mmCIF file of C-alpha atoms in Angstrom:
data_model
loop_
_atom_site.group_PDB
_atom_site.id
_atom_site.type_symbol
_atom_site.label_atom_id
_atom_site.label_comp_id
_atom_site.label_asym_id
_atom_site.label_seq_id
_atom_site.Cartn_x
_atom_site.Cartn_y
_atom_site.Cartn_z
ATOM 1 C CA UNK A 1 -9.754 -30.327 12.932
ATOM 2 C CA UNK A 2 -12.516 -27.735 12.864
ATOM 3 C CA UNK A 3 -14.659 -27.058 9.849
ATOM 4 C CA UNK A 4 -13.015 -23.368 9.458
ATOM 5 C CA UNK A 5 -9.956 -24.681 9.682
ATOM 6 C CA UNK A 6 -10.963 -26.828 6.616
ATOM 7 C CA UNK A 7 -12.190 -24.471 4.768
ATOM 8 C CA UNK A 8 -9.354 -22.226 4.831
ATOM 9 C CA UNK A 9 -7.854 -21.174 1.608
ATOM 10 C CA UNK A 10 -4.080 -21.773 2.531
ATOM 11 C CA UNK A 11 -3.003 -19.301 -0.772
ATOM 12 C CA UNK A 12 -4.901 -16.378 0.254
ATOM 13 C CA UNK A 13 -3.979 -16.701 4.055
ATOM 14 C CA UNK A 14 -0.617 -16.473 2.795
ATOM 15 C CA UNK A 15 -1.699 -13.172 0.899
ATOM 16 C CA UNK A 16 -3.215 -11.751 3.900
ATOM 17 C CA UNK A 17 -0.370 -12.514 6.152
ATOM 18 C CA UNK A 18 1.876 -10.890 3.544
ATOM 19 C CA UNK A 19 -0.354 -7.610 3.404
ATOM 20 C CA UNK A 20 -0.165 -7.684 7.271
ATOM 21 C CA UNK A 21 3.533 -8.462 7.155
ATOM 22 C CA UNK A 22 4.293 -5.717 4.581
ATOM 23 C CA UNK A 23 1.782 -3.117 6.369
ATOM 24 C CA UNK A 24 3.700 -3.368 10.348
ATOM 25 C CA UNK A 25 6.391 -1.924 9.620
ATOM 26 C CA UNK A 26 5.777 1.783 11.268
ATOM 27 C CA UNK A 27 7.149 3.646 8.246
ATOM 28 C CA UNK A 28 5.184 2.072 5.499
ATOM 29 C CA UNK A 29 2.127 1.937 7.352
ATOM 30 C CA UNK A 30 2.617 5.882 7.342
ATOM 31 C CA UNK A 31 3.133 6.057 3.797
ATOM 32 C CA UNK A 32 -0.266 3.964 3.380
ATOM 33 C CA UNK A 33 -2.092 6.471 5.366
ATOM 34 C CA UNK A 34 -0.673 10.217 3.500
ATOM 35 C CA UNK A 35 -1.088 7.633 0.385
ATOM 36 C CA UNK A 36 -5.067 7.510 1.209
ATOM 37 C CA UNK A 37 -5.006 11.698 1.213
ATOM 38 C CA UNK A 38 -2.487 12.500 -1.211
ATOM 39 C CA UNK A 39 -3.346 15.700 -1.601
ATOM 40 C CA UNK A 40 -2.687 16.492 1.857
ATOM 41 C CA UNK A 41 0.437 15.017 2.246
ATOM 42 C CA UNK A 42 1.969 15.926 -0.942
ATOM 43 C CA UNK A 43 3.141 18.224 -3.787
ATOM 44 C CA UNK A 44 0.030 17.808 -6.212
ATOM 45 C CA UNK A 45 0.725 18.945 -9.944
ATOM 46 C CA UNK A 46 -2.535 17.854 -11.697
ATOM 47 C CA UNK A 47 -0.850 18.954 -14.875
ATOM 48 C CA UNK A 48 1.566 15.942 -14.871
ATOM 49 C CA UNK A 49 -0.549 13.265 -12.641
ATOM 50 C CA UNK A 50 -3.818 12.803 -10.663
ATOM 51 C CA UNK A 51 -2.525 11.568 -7.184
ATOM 52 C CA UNK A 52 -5.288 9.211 -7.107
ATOM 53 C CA UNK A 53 -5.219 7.669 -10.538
ATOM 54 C CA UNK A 54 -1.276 7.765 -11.431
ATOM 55 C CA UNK A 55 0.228 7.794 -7.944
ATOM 56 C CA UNK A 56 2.387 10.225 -5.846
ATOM 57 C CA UNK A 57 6.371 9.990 -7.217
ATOM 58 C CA UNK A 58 8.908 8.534 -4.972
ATOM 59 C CA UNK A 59 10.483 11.190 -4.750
ATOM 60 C CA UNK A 60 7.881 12.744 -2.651
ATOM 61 C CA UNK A 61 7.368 10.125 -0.534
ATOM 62 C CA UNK A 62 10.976 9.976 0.083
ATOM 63 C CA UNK A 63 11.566 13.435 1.284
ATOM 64 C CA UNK A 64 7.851 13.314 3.441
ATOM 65 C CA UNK A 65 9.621 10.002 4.838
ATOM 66 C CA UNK A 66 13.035 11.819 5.047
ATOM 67 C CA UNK A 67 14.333 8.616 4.573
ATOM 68 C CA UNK A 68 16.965 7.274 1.859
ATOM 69 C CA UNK A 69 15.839 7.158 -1.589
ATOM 70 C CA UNK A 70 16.739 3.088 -1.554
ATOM 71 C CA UNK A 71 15.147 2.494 1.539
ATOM 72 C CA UNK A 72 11.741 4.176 0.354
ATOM 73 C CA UNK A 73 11.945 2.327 -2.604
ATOM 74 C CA UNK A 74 12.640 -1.030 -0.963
ATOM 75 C CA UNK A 75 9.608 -0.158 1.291
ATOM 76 C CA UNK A 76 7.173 0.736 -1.686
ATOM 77 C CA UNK A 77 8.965 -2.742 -3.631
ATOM 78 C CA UNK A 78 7.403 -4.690 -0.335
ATOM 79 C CA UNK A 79 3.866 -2.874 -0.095
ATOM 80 C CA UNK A 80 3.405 -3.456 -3.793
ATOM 81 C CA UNK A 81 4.654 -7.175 -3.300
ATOM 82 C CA UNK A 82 1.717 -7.026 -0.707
ATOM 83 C CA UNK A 83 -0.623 -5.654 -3.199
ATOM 84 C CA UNK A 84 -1.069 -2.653 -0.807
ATOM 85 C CA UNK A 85 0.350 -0.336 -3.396
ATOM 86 C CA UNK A 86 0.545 0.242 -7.417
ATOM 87 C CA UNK A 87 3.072 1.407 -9.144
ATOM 88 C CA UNK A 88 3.338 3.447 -12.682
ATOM 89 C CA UNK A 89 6.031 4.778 -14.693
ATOM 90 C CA UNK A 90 5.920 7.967 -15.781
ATOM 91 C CA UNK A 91 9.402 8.872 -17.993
ATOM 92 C CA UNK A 92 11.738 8.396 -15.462
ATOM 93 C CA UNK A 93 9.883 8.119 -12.838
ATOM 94 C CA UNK A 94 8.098 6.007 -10.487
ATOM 95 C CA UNK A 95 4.396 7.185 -8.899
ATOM 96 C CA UNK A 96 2.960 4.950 -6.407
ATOM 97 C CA UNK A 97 -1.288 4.600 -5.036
ATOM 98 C CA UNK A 98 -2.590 2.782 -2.899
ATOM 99 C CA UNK A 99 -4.750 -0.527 -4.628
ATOM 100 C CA UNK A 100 -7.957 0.138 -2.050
ATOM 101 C CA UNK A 101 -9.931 -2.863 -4.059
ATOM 102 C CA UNK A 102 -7.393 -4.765 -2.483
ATOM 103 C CA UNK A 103 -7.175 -3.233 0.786
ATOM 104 C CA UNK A 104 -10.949 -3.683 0.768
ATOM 105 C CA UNK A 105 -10.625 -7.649 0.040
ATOM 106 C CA UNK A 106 -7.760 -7.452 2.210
ATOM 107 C CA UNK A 107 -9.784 -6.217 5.267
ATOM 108 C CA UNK A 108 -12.827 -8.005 4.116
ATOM 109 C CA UNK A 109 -11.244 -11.409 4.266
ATOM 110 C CA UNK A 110 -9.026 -10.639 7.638
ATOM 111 C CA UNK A 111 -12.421 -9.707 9.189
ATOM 112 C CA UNK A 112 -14.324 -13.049 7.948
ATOM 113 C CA UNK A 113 -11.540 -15.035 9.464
ATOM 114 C CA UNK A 114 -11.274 -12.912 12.457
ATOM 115 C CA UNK A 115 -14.911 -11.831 13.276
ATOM 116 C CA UNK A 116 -16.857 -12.487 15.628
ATOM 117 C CA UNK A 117 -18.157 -16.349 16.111
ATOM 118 C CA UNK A 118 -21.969 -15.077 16.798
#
């Protein structure tokens, strides 16, 4: 066996594979991209939440996604299950942002185990 495959960290292969897993899915890897420009992609009311900081509600990705309410939020359960996504109550409802540190591990890790060998 080679000394990479040694080294590997079995737990946070498993975390990557999830993130990858979670992120293939066409839909949800749209609602990761309008959730890294929120502003752009949705209704933005600074005088309940900050897009960036609290999250965009369901409800708006759900009608961008014009997809059923239970389906978006099965698909925002899964990206958050991923760690792709946090989520915060506000009264009733649910706002969700992206979690870019851990995109950022995410992507760092995926290219240390995929990089180049040079």
């Amino acid at each position: 066996m080679s000394e990479a495959a040694n080294s590997a960290d079995p737990e946070l292969d498993t975390e990557v594979m999830e993130a990858l897993k979670a992120a293939t899915n066409p839909v949800r890897w749209q609602v990761l991209q309008w959730l890294r420009e929120p502003e752009k992609h949705f209704p933005v009311q600074p005088e309940i939440t900050d897009p960036h900081t609290v999250g965009v509600c369901v409800s708006h990705i759900q009608a961008r996604a014009g997809l059923a309410q239970s389906t978006v939020s099965a698909y925002m359960a899964i990206l958050e299950r991923a760690g792709l996504v946090r989520s915060t109550r506000v009264g009733k409802w649910t706002h969700y942002r992206r979690d870019e540190e851990r995109i950022a591990a995410l992507l760092g890790r995926i290219g240390q185990d995929l990089g180049p060998l040079a």
